[in-house]
Tab-separated table of N, CA and C in Angstrom:
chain	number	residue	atom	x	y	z
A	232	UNK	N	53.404	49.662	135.601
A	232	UNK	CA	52.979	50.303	134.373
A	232	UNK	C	54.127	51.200	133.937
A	233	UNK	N	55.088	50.258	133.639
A	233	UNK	CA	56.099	51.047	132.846
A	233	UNK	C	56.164	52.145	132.060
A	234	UNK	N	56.897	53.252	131.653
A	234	UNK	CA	56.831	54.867	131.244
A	234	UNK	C	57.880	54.995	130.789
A	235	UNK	N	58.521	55.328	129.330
A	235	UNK	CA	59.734	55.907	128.997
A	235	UNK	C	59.901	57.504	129.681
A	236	UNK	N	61.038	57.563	130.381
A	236	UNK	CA	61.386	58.755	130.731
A	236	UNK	C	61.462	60.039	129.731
A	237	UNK	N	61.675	59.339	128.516
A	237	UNK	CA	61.832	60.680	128.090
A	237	UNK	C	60.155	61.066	127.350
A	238	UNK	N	59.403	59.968	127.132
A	238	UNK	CA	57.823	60.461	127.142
A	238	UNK	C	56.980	61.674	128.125
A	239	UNK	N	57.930	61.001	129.311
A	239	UNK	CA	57.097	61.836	130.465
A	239	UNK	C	57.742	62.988	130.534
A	240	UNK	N	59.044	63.277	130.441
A	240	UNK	CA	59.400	64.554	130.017
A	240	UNK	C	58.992	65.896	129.087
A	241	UNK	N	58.795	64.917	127.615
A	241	UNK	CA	58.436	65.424	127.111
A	241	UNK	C	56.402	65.726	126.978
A	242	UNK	N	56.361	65.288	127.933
A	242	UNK	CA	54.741	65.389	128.743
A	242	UNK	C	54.643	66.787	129.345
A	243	UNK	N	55.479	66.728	130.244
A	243	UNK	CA	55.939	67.886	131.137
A	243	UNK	C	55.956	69.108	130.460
A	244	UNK	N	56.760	68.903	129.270
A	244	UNK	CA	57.245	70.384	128.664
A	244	UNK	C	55.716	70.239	128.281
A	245	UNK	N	55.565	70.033	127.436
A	245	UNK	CA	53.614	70.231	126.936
A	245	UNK	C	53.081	70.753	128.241
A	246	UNK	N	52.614	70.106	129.001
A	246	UNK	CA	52.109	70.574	130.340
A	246	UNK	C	52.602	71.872	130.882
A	247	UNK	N	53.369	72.253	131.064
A	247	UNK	CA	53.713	73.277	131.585
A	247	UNK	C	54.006	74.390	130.359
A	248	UNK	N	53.612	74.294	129.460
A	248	UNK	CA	53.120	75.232	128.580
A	248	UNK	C	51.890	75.995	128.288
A	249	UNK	N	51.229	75.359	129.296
A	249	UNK	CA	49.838	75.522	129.325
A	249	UNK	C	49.704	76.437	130.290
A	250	UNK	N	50.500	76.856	131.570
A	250	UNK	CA	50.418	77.699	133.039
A	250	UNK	C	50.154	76.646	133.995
A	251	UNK	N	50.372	77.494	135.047
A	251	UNK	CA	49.539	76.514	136.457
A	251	UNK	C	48.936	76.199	135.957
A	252	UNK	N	47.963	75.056	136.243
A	252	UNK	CA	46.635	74.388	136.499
A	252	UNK	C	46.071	73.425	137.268
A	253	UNK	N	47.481	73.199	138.622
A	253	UNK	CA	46.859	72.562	139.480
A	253	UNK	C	47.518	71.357	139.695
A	254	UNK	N	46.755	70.381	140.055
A	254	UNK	CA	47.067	69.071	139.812
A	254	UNK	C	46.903	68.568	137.981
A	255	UNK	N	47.955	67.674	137.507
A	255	UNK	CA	47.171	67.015	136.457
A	255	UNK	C	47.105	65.542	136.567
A	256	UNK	N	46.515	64.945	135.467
A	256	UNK	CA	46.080	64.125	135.347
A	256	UNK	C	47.231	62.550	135.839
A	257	UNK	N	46.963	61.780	136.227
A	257	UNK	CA	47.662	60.731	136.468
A	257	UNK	C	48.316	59.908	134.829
A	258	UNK	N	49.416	59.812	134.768
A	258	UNK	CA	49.773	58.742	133.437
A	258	UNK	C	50.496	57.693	133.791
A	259	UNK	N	50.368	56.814	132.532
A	259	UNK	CA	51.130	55.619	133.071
A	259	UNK	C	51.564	54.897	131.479
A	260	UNK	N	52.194	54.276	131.718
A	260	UNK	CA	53.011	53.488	130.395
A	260	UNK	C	51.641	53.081	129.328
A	261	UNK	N	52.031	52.781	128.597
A	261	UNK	CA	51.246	52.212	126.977
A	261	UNK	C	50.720	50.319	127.255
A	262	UNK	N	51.115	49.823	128.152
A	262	UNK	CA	50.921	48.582	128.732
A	262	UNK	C	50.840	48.388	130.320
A	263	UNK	N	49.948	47.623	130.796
A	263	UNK	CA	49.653	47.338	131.999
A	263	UNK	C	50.244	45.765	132.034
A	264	UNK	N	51.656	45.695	133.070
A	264	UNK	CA	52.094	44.097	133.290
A	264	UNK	C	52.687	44.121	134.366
A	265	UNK	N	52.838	42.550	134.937
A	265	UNK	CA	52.783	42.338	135.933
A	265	UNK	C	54.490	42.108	136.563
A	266	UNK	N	54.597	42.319	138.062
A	266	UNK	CA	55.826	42.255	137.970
A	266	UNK	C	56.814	41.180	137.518
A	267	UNK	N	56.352	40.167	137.949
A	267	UNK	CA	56.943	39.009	137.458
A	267	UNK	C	57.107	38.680	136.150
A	268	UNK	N	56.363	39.239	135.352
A	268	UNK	CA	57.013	39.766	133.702
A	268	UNK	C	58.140	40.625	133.480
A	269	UNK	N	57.612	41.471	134.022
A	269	UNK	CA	58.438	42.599	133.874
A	269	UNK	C	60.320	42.062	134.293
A	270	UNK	N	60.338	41.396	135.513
A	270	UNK	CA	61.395	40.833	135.991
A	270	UNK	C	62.090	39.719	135.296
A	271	UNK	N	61.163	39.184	134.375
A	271	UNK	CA	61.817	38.022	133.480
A	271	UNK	C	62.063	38.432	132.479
A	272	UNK	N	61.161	39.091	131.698
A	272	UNK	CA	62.001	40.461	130.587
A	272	UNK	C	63.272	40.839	130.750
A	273	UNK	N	63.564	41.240	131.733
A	273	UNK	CA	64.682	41.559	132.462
A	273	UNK	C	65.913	40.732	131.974
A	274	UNK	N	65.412	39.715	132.886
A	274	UNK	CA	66.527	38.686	133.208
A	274	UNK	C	67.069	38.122	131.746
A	275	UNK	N	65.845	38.305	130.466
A	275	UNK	CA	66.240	37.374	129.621
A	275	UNK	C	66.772	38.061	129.139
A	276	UNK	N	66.483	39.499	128.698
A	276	UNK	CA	67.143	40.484	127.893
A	276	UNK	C	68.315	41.030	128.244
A	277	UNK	N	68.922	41.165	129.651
A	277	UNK	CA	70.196	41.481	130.205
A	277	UNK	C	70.721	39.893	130.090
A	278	UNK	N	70.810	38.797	129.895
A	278	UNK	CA	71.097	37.306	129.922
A	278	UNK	C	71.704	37.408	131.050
A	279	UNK	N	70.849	37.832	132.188
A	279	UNK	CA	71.748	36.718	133.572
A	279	UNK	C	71.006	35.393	134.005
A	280	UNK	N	72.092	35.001	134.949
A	280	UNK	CA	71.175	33.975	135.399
A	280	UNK	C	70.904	34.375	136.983
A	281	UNK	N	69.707	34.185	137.422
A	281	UNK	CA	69.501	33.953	139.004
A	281	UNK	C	68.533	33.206	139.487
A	282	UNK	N	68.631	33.571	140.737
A	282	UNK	CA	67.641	32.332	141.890
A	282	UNK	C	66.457	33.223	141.871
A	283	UNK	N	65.423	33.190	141.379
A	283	UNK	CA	64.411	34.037	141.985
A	283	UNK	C	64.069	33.340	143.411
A	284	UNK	N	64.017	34.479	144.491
A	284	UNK	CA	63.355	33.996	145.590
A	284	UNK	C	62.164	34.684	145.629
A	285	UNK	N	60.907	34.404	146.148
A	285	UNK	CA	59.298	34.986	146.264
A	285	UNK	C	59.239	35.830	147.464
A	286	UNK	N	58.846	36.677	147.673
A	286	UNK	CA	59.205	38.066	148.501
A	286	UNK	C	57.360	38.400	148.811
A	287	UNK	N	56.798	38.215	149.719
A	287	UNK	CA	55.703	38.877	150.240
A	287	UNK	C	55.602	40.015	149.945
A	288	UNK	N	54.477	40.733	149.490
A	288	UNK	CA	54.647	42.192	149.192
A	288	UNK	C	53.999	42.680	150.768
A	289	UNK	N	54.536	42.796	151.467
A	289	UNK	CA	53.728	43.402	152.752
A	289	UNK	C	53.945	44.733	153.345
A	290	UNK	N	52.834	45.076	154.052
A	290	UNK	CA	52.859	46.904	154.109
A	290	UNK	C	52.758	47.749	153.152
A	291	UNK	N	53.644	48.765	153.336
A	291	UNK	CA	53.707	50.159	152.241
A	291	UNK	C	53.813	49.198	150.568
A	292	UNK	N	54.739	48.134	150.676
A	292	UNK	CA	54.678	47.913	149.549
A	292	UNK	C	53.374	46.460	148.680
A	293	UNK	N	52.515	46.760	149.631
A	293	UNK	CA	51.375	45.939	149.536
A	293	UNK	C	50.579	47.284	148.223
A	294	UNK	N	50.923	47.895	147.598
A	294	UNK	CA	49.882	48.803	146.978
A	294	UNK	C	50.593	47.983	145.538
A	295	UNK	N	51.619	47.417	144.890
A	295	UNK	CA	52.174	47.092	144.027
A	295	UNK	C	51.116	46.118	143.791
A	296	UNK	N	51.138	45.121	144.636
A	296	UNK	CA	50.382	43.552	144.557
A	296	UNK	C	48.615	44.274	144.430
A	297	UNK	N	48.331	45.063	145.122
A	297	UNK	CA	47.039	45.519	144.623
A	297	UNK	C	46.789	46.547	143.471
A	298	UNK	N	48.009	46.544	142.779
A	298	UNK	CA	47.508	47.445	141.627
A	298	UNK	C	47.512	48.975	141.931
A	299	UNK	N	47.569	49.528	142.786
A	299	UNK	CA	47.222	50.784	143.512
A	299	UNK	C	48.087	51.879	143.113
A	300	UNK	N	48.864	51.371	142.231
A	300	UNK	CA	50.021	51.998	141.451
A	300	UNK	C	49.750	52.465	140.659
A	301	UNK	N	48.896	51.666	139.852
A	301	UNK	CA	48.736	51.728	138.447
A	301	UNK	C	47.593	52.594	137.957
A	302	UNK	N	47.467	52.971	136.734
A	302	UNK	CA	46.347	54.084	136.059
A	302	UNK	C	45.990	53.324	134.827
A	303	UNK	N	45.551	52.522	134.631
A	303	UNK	CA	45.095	51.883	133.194
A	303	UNK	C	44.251	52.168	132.326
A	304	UNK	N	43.826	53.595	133.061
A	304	UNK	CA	42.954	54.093	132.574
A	304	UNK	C	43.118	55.223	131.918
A	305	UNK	N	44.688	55.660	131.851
A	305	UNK	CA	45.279	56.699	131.472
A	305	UNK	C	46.642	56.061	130.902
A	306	UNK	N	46.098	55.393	130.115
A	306	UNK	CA	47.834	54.777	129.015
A	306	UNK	C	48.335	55.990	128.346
A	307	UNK	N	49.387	56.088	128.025
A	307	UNK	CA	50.761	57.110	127.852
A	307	UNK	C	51.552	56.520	127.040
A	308	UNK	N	51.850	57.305	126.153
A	308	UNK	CA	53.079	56.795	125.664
A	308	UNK	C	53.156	55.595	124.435
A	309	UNK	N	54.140	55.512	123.668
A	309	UNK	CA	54.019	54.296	122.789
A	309	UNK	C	55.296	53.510	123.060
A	310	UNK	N	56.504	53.596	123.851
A	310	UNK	CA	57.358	52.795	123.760
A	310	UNK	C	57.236	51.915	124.980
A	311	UNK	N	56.992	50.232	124.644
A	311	UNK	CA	57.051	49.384	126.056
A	311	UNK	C	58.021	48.656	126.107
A	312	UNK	N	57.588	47.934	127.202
A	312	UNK	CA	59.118	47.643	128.052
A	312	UNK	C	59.781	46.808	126.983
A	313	UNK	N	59.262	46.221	126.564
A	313	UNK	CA	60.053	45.350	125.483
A	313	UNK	C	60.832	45.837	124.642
A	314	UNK	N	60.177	46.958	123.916
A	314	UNK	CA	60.829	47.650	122.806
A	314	UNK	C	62.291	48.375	123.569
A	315	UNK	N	62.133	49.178	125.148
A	315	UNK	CA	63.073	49.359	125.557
A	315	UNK	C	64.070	48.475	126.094
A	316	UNK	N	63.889	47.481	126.613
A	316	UNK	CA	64.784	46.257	126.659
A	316	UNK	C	65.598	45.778	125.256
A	317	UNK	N	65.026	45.892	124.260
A	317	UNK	CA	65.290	45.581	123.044
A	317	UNK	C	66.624	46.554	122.574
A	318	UNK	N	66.242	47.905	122.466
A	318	UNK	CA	66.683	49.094	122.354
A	318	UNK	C	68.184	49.154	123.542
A	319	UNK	N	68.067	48.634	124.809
A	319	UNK	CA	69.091	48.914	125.305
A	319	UNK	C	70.227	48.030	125.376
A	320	UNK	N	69.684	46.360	125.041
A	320	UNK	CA	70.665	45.397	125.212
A	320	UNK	C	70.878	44.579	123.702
A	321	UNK	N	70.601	45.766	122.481
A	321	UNK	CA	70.923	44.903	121.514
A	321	UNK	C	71.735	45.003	120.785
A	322	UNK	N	72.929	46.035	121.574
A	322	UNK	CA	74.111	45.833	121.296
A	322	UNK	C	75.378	44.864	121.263
């Protein structure tokens, strides 16, 4: 669940304008996708070429493949990955 950095920054400053208050709320990008999107986005928008090889998500990084990452229930933000892929390689 991708996040422009400078969204969450500018999250922060808001937030911490407010005082302590603890924990806050969990956020997450403006779109919920999967990695294997996300990785071909990638690939097409930087134009390389490679081998994808398939990688078990096992252990600690078994929370990716279950979602356990993610907050979809707390979308953030309006810029997605696309628009930033777009934005960085369309020079």
């Amino acid at each position: 669940q991708l996040i422009d950095a400078g969204e969450v920054a500018e999250h922060m400053v808001e937030t911490l304008a407010y005082g302590p208050s603890g924990r806050i709320a969990d956020i997450g990008g403006p779109k919920v996708e999967a990695l294997n999107d996300i990785a071909s986005d990638w690939i097409k928008a930087a134009g390389k070429r490679v081998i994808r090889v398939p990688v078990p998500a096992v252990g600690p990084a078994g929370v990716f493949k279950h979602g356990e990452n993610l907050c979809p229930e707390s979308l953030f933000g309006k810029m997605t990955w696309q628009e930033w892929l777009a934005d960085k390689y369309s020079a």
